[in-house]
Amino acid sequence: GENVEQHPSTLSVQEGDSAVIKCTYSDSASNYFPWYKQELGKGPQLIIDIRSNVGEKKDQRIAVTLNKTAKHFSLHITETQPEDSAVYFCAAIQTGANNLFFGTGTRLTVIP
Amino acid sequence: GAVVSQHPSRVICKSGTSVKIECRSLDFQATTMFWYRQFPKQSLMLMATSNEGSKATYEQGVEKDKFLINHASLTLSTLTVTSAHPEDSSFYICSASRAQETQYFGPGTRLLVL
């Protein structure tokens, strides 16, 4: 089955700096990679996703890159703000399958 | 769009009682709904997958007689924790998906069993 690894587990950055979270996956059949943001006491919120036919996707301050050959994908947050502080989860899934395989999460702290 | 609600947001119950948690997709029809459990500072653990009108598929190690799942319509799924015990205390989160693989999560339900 699929195995998703996520690094780092914790990340602290100064407000305004960039944050990068990296994930690797094992199953080459996985072709959809969402990223979720989870604030304390709340459910995960989808913030961006990417499919395997695309190498990069951007939405304002958030971008995701995918390297299919190396089986890794990354989340990039630029100009970080205190409200970006949360736990971020990457995930991988194959089209047609039900199971989302989650990474272990990254706790991001943006220091004002 | 793609809003999922859960009710209640938190519940405290006595050991031995049953608790029902509702998950609703508010603005779309969900072909599949999922139930997760999350322990503090950990990732989400999939408990079961349910399609409307059919029996839920449980993950290995999840007791189907203890965690009853009903998916009566395309917008509603319920999870009933039967004869709850303190070790069942956790954060339960549902998600819903349409035809494609994107899952939209509810806000979660915090269960505390005394």
XYZ file of N, CA and C in Angstrom:
678
model
N 0.816 -1.202 0.000
C 0.000 0.000 0.000
C 0.851 1.254 0.000
N 0.174 2.366 -0.022
C 0.847 3.664 -0.073
C 1.413 4.032 1.297
N 2.554 4.698 1.279
C 3.180 5.204 2.495
C 3.613 6.641 2.239
N 3.095 7.558 3.030
C 3.413 8.966 2.856
C 4.222 9.448 4.053
N 5.359 10.018 3.765
C 6.206 10.568 4.821
C 6.237 12.097 4.688
N 6.285 12.765 5.820
C 6.197 14.221 5.830
C 7.262 14.795 6.751
N 7.906 15.858 6.273
C 8.946 16.515 7.058
C 8.907 18.036 6.822
N 9.238 18.843 7.819
C 9.561 18.440 9.188
C 8.291 18.220 10.013
N 8.426 17.733 11.203
C 7.259 17.558 12.072
C 6.862 18.880 12.719
N 7.845 19.738 12.950
C 7.566 21.079 13.463
C 8.404 22.082 12.681
N 7.863 23.270 12.535
C 8.541 24.307 11.766
C 8.154 25.661 12.336
N 9.159 26.451 12.688
C 8.913 27.804 13.178
C 9.578 28.791 12.236
N 8.839 29.795 11.843
C 9.378 30.811 10.949
C 8.951 32.189 11.447
N 9.731 33.188 11.072
C 9.378 34.564 11.396
C 8.307 35.034 10.411
N 7.436 35.847 10.922
C 6.400 36.421 10.067
C 7.038 37.086 8.848
N 6.491 36.774 7.683
C 7.026 37.333 6.449
C 7.973 36.409 5.711
N 8.539 35.449 6.444
C 9.422 34.476 5.803
C 8.591 33.399 5.099
N 9.306 32.557 4.353
C 8.636 31.450 3.654
C 8.732 30.166 4.465
N 7.776 29.283 4.240
C 7.771 27.968 4.892
C 7.628 26.899 3.818
N 8.390 25.833 3.976
C 8.337 24.732 3.014
C 8.145 23.416 3.766
N 7.177 22.653 3.351
C 6.908 21.339 3.939
C 6.997 20.309 2.819
N 7.703 19.210 3.106
C 7.958 18.231 2.059
C 7.337 16.879 2.389
N 6.849 16.216 1.362
C 6.283 14.877 1.513
C 6.792 13.967 0.413
N 6.947 12.704 0.764
C 7.284 11.684 -0.223
C 6.220 10.603 -0.181
N 6.027 9.944 -1.295
C 5.062 8.848 -1.356
C 5.724 7.653 -2.017
N 5.134 6.483 -1.813
C 5.791 5.270 -2.292
C 5.113 4.644 -3.507
N 3.804 4.857 -3.656
C 3.051 4.190 -4.710
C 2.989 5.064 -5.967
N 3.620 4.617 -7.019
C 3.652 5.407 -8.250
C 2.258 5.545 -8.874
N 1.300 4.742 -8.426
C -0.066 4.844 -8.950
C -0.822 6.036 -8.361
N -0.350 6.577 -7.258
C -1.004 7.757 -6.670
C -0.911 8.916 -7.643
N -2.021 9.611 -7.837
C -2.009 10.693 -8.823
C -2.768 11.934 -8.382
N -3.151 11.972 -7.116
C -3.828 13.170 -6.603
C -3.274 13.458 -5.220
N -2.860 14.723 -5.008
C -2.134 15.061 -3.780
C -2.722 16.342 -3.172
N -3.603 16.192 -2.192
C -4.160 17.374 -1.526
C -3.341 17.752 -0.293
N -3.449 18.999 0.084
C -2.860 19.502 1.321
C -3.981 20.062 2.187
N -3.910 19.730 3.466
C -4.924 20.194 4.404
C -4.280 21.003 5.521
N -5.018 21.997 5.991
C -4.619 22.809 7.138
C -5.589 22.526 8.265
N -5.055 22.187 9.420
C -5.925 21.904 10.553
C -5.576 22.822 11.711
N -6.517 23.640 12.096
C -6.353 24.500 13.255
C -6.813 23.743 14.495
N -6.372 24.196 15.628
C -6.623 23.498 16.886
C -8.117 23.301 17.117
N -8.514 22.066 17.344
C -9.903 21.767 17.655
C -10.839 21.785 16.469
N -10.290 21.859 15.264
C -11.134 21.905 14.074
C -10.782 20.778 13.114
N -11.637 20.570 12.119
C -11.365 19.577 11.105
C -10.385 20.099 10.067
N -9.759 19.210 9.311
C -8.828 19.642 8.262
C -9.556 20.409 7.152
N -8.905 21.423 6.657
C -9.473 22.226 5.580
C -8.581 22.104 4.354
N -9.169 21.739 3.234
C -8.404 21.633 1.993
C -7.920 23.022 1.567
N -6.608 23.157 1.382
C -6.079 24.469 1.004
C -5.567 24.492 -0.430
N -5.077 23.391 -0.920
C -4.603 23.310 -2.292
C -4.408 21.842 -2.639
N -4.489 21.533 -3.913
C -4.249 20.161 -4.340
C -3.575 20.182 -5.697
N -3.002 19.052 -6.074
C -2.327 18.965 -7.357
C -2.497 17.556 -7.911
N -2.650 17.474 -9.206
C -2.769 16.169 -9.858
C -1.472 15.868 -10.584
N -1.302 14.601 -10.905
C 0.009 14.165 -11.388
C 0.340 14.657 -12.787
N -0.634 15.228 -13.476
C -0.334 15.731 -14.815
C 0.159 17.181 -14.771
N 0.340 17.690 -13.542
C 0.787 19.074 -13.364
C 2.006 19.073 -12.459
N 2.975 19.943 -12.732
C 4.175 19.975 -11.914
C 4.128 21.014 -10.811
N 3.296 22.032 -10.995
C 3.235 23.102 -10.008
C 1.868 23.770 -10.076
N 1.418 24.205 -8.922
C 0.142 24.919 -8.845
C 0.267 25.987 -7.798
N -0.301 27.154 -8.072
C -0.171 28.271 -7.151
C -1.514 28.912 -6.894
N -1.717 29.319 -5.644
C -2.934 30.021 -5.266
C -2.548 31.086 -4.258
N -2.352 32.284 -4.730
C -1.937 33.429 -3.914
C -0.625 33.108 -3.214
N -0.606 33.027 -1.891
C 0.657 32.812 -1.172
C 1.035 31.339 -1.040
N 0.191 30.476 -1.546
C 0.424 29.044 -1.390
C 0.739 28.415 -2.741
N 1.721 27.550 -2.766
C 2.067 26.828 -3.991
C 2.418 25.395 -3.628
N 2.183 24.516 -4.578
C 2.558 23.120 -4.385
C 3.317 22.676 -5.627
N 4.384 21.915 -5.405
C 5.152 21.368 -6.509
C 5.142 19.850 -6.418
N 5.238 19.198 -7.548
C 5.202 17.739 -7.600
C 6.305 17.242 -8.519
N 7.072 16.285 -8.015
C 8.090 15.617 -8.818
C 7.705 14.140 -8.868
N 7.087 13.745 -9.972
C 6.595 12.371 -10.084
C 7.722 11.350 -10.109
N 8.809 11.723 -10.734
C 9.932 10.792 -10.862
C 10.506 10.454 -9.493
N 10.688 11.477 -8.692
C 11.249 11.291 -7.358
C 10.177 10.942 -6.334
N 8.933 11.025 -6.719
C 7.795 10.752 -5.826
C 7.830 11.667 -4.610
N 7.971 12.946 -4.848
C 7.828 13.855 -3.731
C 7.098 15.115 -4.158
N 6.430 15.713 -3.193
C 5.690 16.944 -3.433
C 5.841 17.854 -2.210
N 5.763 19.135 -2.463
C 6.062 20.106 -1.409
C 5.029 21.218 -1.387
N 4.827 21.742 -0.188
C 3.951 22.899 0.015
C 4.829 24.103 0.332
N 4.581 25.189 -0.356
C 5.342 26.412 -0.141
C 4.373 27.524 0.271
N 4.653 28.143 1.406
C 3.858 29.283 1.849
C 4.787 30.492 1.909
N 4.463 31.505 1.155
C 5.292 32.715 1.153
C 4.638 33.792 2.012
N 5.453 34.758 2.423
C 4.975 35.890 3.231
C 4.076 35.406 4.362
N 4.596 34.515 5.163
C 3.783 33.888 6.203
C 3.223 34.915 7.189
N 2.047 34.588 7.684
C 1.341 35.433 8.642
C 0.995 34.599 9.872
N 0.798 35.211 11.013
C 0.474 34.448 12.230
C -0.722 33.510 12.041
N -1.679 33.924 11.238
C -2.859 33.067 11.026
C -2.553 31.826 10.178
N -1.339 31.740 9.649
C -0.927 30.517 8.947
C -0.523 29.424 9.943
N -0.360 29.796 11.202
C 0.019 28.819 12.220
C -1.069 27.758 12.354
N -0.672 26.502 12.176
C -1.616 25.378 12.198
C -0.813 24.105 11.958
N -1.510 22.982 11.915
C -0.892 21.722 11.506
C -1.274 21.471 10.053
N -0.293 21.158 9.242
C -0.522 20.912 7.825
C -0.285 19.427 7.528
N -1.213 18.842 6.797
C -1.111 17.442 6.404
C -1.061 17.336 4.886
N -0.131 16.533 4.393
C -0.170 16.176 2.980
C -0.876 14.833 2.860
N -1.313 14.508 1.675
C -1.993 13.233 1.463
C -1.815 12.798 0.015
N -2.023 11.522 -0.216
C -1.901 10.980 -1.563
C -2.997 9.953 -1.780
N -3.478 9.885 -3.001
C -4.530 8.929 -3.338
C -4.485 8.638 -4.831
N -4.946 7.452 -5.172
C -5.052 7.080 -6.582
C -6.495 7.283 -7.042
N -6.679 7.822 -8.201
C -8.018 8.029 -8.748
C -8.791 6.720 -8.725
N -10.011 6.785 -8.195
C -10.848 5.595 -8.118
C -10.759 4.897 -6.784
N -9.723 5.167 -6.057
C -9.582 4.573 -4.720
C -10.285 5.456 -3.701
N -10.559 4.908 -2.557
C -11.219 5.682 -1.506
C -10.251 6.191 -0.456
N -9.226 5.425 -0.190
C -8.359 5.744 0.941
C -7.383 6.863 0.639
N -7.509 7.933 1.440
C -6.523 9.000 1.436
C -5.418 8.600 2.395
N -4.189 8.607 1.929
C -3.069 8.283 2.806
C -2.437 9.587 3.269
N -2.482 9.813 4.564
C -2.007 11.068 5.135
C -0.562 10.979 5.590
N 0.122 12.115 5.495
C 1.400 12.258 6.165
C 1.162 12.442 7.652
N 2.236 12.538 8.398
C 2.136 12.606 9.859
C 1.898 14.018 10.370
N 1.935 14.994 9.480
C 1.607 16.352 9.874
C 2.831 17.194 10.206
N 2.695 18.489 9.965
C 3.738 19.470 10.309
C 3.084 20.597 11.078
N 3.579 20.824 12.273
C 3.058 21.943 13.071
C 3.852 23.194 12.724
N 3.195 24.117 12.048
C 3.828 25.368 11.642
C 3.482 26.467 12.636
N 4.507 27.142 13.115
C 4.321 28.296 13.996
C 4.938 29.503 13.329
N 4.143 30.530 13.124
C 4.643 31.774 12.549
C 4.788 32.778 13.688
N 5.999 33.208 13.905
C 6.304 34.092 15.034
C 6.133 35.549 14.607
N 5.282 36.278 15.320
C 5.053 37.686 14.911
C 6.300 38.551 15.089
N -18.558 26.408 -1.897
C -19.215 25.117 -1.885
C -18.423 24.081 -1.130
N -18.972 22.839 -1.059
C -18.326 21.710 -0.400
C -18.189 21.923 1.099
N -19.297 22.166 1.743
C -19.321 22.354 3.192
C -19.868 21.108 3.857
N -19.143 20.661 4.881
C -19.544 19.480 5.640
C -19.730 19.889 7.096
N -20.844 19.500 7.671
C -21.086 19.837 9.074
C -21.125 18.570 9.914
N -20.869 18.729 11.193
C -20.967 17.633 12.142
C -21.719 18.110 13.368
N -22.449 17.165 13.959
C -23.193 17.503 15.166
C -23.248 16.283 16.067
N -22.952 16.413 17.351
C -22.584 17.670 18.022
C -21.097 17.976 17.838
N -20.676 19.139 18.249
C -19.260 19.497 18.159
C -18.476 18.880 19.318
N -19.165 18.710 20.430
C -18.538 18.023 21.555
C -19.609 17.354 22.390
N -19.252 16.239 22.983
C -20.209 15.502 23.796
C -19.469 14.812 24.931
N -20.091 14.865 26.085
C -19.600 14.167 27.270
C -20.656 13.146 27.670
N -20.237 11.921 27.866
C -21.219 10.902 28.229
C -20.635 9.979 29.290
N -21.520 9.236 29.911
C -21.094 8.266 30.922
C -20.689 6.955 30.253
N -19.794 6.252 30.886
C -19.353 4.957 30.381
C -20.540 4.008 30.264
N -20.622 3.319 29.133
C -21.715 2.374 28.933
C -22.849 2.902 28.083
N -22.882 4.199 27.890
C -23.943 4.770 27.062
C -23.516 4.816 25.601
N -24.473 5.085 24.717
C -24.182 5.180 23.286
C -24.278 6.629 22.839
N -23.470 6.977 21.878
C -23.430 8.349 21.380
C -23.531 8.342 19.859
N -24.384 9.197 19.335
C -24.540 9.292 17.887
C -23.976 10.613 17.383
N -23.185 10.529 16.338
C -22.606 11.721 15.707
C -23.125 11.794 14.274
N -23.591 12.963 13.887
C -24.113 13.160 12.541
C -23.124 13.921 11.666
N -23.078 13.531 10.413
C -22.238 14.202 9.425
C -23.100 14.525 8.214
N -23.119 15.784 7.840
C -23.948 16.201 6.713
C -23.133 16.974 5.681
N -23.360 16.662 4.422
C -22.817 17.493 3.345
C -23.911 18.506 3.014
N -23.601 19.784 3.194
C -24.644 20.819 3.141
C -24.984 21.290 1.737
N -24.022 21.289 0.839
C -24.282 21.888 -0.469
C -23.896 20.977 -1.618
N -23.732 19.693 -1.335
C -23.456 18.761 -2.420
C -23.879 17.363 -1.994
N -24.071 16.515 -2.961
C -24.415 15.131 -2.678
C -23.135 14.303 -2.614
N -22.957 13.651 -1.490
C -21.737 12.895 -1.256
C -21.940 11.427 -1.604
N -21.217 10.982 -2.609
C -21.317 9.567 -2.962
C -20.679 8.694 -1.892
N -19.667 9.221 -1.249
C -18.957 8.458 -0.228
C -18.677 9.350 0.973
N -18.844 8.770 2.140
C -18.488 9.481 3.377
C -17.502 8.634 4.162
N -16.657 9.300 4.888
C -15.591 8.628 5.623
C -15.641 9.066 7.083
N -15.230 8.156 7.954
C -15.112 8.486 9.370
C -13.680 8.245 9.827
N -13.138 9.274 10.480
C -11.775 9.224 10.979
C -11.778 9.428 12.488
N -10.693 8.985 13.079
C -10.458 9.222 14.492
C -9.069 9.861 14.591
N -8.955 10.833 15.463
C -7.671 11.513 15.616
C -7.317 11.649 17.082
N -6.161 11.121 17.448
C -5.651 11.285 18.800
C -4.799 12.549 18.849
N -4.606 13.098 20.058
C -3.848 14.357 20.175
C -2.490 14.288 19.492
N -2.213 15.301 18.705
C -0.929 15.482 18.028
C -0.608 14.332 17.071
N -1.622 13.674 16.567
C -1.402 12.606 15.606
C -2.182 12.862 14.330
N -1.878 12.059 13.332
C -2.578 12.195 12.058
C -3.953 11.546 12.151
N -4.692 11.637 11.085
C -6.035 11.070 11.051
C -5.954 9.574 10.759
N -6.765 8.810 11.468
C -6.820 7.370 11.259
C -8.189 7.013 10.682
N -8.193 6.473 9.478
C -9.452 6.104 8.843
C -10.089 4.938 9.584
N -11.355 5.108 9.934
C -12.092 4.051 10.619
C -12.935 3.243 9.634
N -13.654 3.959 8.784
C -14.558 3.269 7.867
C -14.942 4.176 6.714
N -15.372 3.516 5.645
C -15.834 4.197 4.444
C -17.258 3.746 4.173
N -18.135 4.678 3.858
C -19.510 4.262 3.584
C -20.051 4.925 2.335
N -20.757 4.145 1.568
C -21.470 4.629 0.394
C -22.959 4.591 0.688
N -23.659 5.563 0.158
C -25.084 5.681 0.437
C -25.827 4.402 0.082
N -26.579 3.904 1.053
C -27.414 2.736 0.819
C -26.723 1.399 0.948
N -25.454 1.400 1.255
C -24.760 0.124 1.400
C -24.020 0.068 2.727
N -23.573 -1.131 3.070
C -22.878 -1.292 4.342
C -21.513 -0.627 4.304
N -21.100 -0.160 5.461
C -19.805 0.494 5.551
C -18.678 -0.526 5.478
N -17.553 -0.085 4.978
C -16.343 -0.907 4.939
C -15.427 -0.420 6.042
N -15.125 -1.292 6.975
C -14.333 -0.913 8.131
C -12.863 -1.256 7.918
N -12.010 -0.416 8.465
C -10.577 -0.675 8.423
C -10.226 -1.772 9.429
N -9.107 -2.388 9.173
C -8.665 -3.459 10.053
C -8.483 -2.937 11.471
N -9.022 -3.690 12.409
C -8.882 -3.308 13.805
C -10.018 -2.454 14.332
N -10.909 -2.027 13.484
C -12.050 -1.215 13.920
C -13.257 -2.133 14.080
N -13.835 -2.132 15.278
C -14.956 -3.026 15.563
C -16.251 -2.473 14.979
N -16.813 -3.184 14.023
C -18.021 -2.702 13.368
C -19.232 -2.733 14.280
N -19.227 -3.614 15.292
C -20.362 -3.663 16.214
C -20.291 -2.554 17.248
N -19.130 -1.994 17.414
C -18.961 -0.911 18.371
C -19.174 0.450 17.698
N -18.709 0.571 16.495
C -18.836 1.825 15.743
C -19.802 1.584 14.579
N -21.072 1.860 14.856
C -22.115 1.614 13.863
C -22.228 2.806 12.918
N -22.176 2.520 11.649
C -22.253 3.591 10.661
C -23.477 3.375 9.779
N -24.228 4.460 9.629
C -25.396 4.443 8.763
C -25.283 5.573 7.758
N -25.491 5.251 6.488
C -25.393 6.266 5.436
C -26.706 6.224 4.662
N -27.708 6.856 5.264
C -29.078 6.708 4.762
C -29.377 7.534 3.521
N -28.636 8.603 3.332
C -28.900 9.445 2.170
C -27.585 9.991 1.645
N -27.656 10.699 0.540
C -26.449 11.251 -0.077
C -25.908 12.465 0.676
N -26.611 12.882 1.721
C -26.144 14.045 2.466
C -25.988 13.773 3.957
N -26.230 12.552 4.394
C -26.186 12.280 5.827
C -25.572 10.921 6.121
N -24.618 10.922 7.024
C -24.066 9.685 7.570
C -23.996 9.852 9.077
N -24.218 8.754 9.801
C -24.130 8.821 11.252
C -23.173 7.758 11.755
N -22.473 8.121 12.821
C -21.584 7.200 13.528
C -22.107 7.071 14.946
N -22.413 5.850 15.353
C -22.858 5.615 16.720
C -21.796 4.817 17.453
N -21.297 5.396 18.525
C -20.348 4.692 19.376
C -21.172 3.987 20.447
N -21.231 2.682 20.380
C -22.084 1.935 21.300
C -21.312 1.541 22.550
N -22.009 1.555 23.685
C -21.399 1.185 24.960
C -20.014 1.822 25.096
N -20.019 3.129 25.057
C -18.757 3.870 25.055
C -17.981 3.678 26.360
N -16.671 3.628 26.229
C -15.772 3.531 27.368
C -14.743 4.648 27.292
N -14.064 4.945 28.389
C -13.100 6.052 28.386
C -12.076 5.975 27.252
N -11.691 4.782 26.852
C -10.696 4.668 25.771
C -11.263 5.060 24.410
N -12.576 5.234 24.330
C -13.187 5.714 23.093
C -13.138 7.230 22.987
N -12.724 7.874 24.070
C -12.613 9.338 24.040
C -11.610 9.733 22.959
N -12.038 10.623 22.090
C -11.194 10.995 20.961
C -11.855 12.115 20.177
N -11.203 12.529 19.117
C -11.746 13.515 18.185
C -12.162 12.743 16.943
N -13.450 12.764 16.637
C -13.979 12.025 15.488
C -14.305 13.019 14.371
N -13.803 12.729 13.192
C -13.976 13.636 12.061
C -14.555 12.867 10.883
N -15.534 13.452 10.239
C -16.063 12.824 9.028
C -15.599 13.618 7.814
N -15.643 12.988 6.675
C -15.389 13.693 5.425
C -16.345 13.156 4.374
N -16.510 13.928 3.318
C -17.421 13.537 2.251
C -16.781 13.838 0.914
N -17.088 13.007 -0.063
C -16.548 13.261 -1.392
C -17.633 13.080 -2.439
N -17.457 13.783 -3.529
C -18.370 13.635 -4.667
C -17.809 12.547 -5.563
N -17.926 12.693 -6.821
C -17.493 11.633 -7.728
C -15.978 11.458 -7.722
N -15.247 12.559 -7.543
C -13.797 12.443 -7.593
C -13.221 12.203 -6.208
N -11.930 12.224 -6.118
C -11.270 11.774 -4.899
C -11.133 12.841 -3.831
N -11.469 14.067 -4.111
C -11.319 15.125 -3.115
C -12.253 14.896 -1.942
N -11.697 14.916 -0.735
C -12.488 14.765 0.474
C -12.580 16.104 1.193
N -13.789 16.429 1.617
C -14.034 17.647 2.380
C -14.405 17.238 3.798
N -13.721 17.828 4.751
C -13.857 17.390 6.127
C -14.837 18.239 6.920
N -15.469 17.588 7.877
C -16.295 18.291 8.840
C -15.428 18.899 9.925
N -16.046 19.641 10.835
C -15.292 20.336 11.892
C -14.876 19.428 13.044
N -15.374 18.195 13.053
C -14.979 17.266 14.107
C -15.912 17.271 15.303
N -15.903 16.158 16.020
C -16.677 16.002 17.255
C -15.750 15.470 18.325
N -15.675 16.220 19.409
C -14.824 15.756 20.509
C -15.677 14.968 21.485
N -15.338 13.708 21.662
C -16.071 12.825 22.570
C -15.246 12.570 23.820
N -15.874 12.790 24.955
C -15.251 12.487 26.243
C -16.154 11.521 26.985
N -15.637 10.356 27.292
C -16.401 9.340 28.012
C -15.868 9.262 29.443
N -16.762 9.503 30.381
C -16.348 9.527 31.788
C -16.488 8.152 32.435
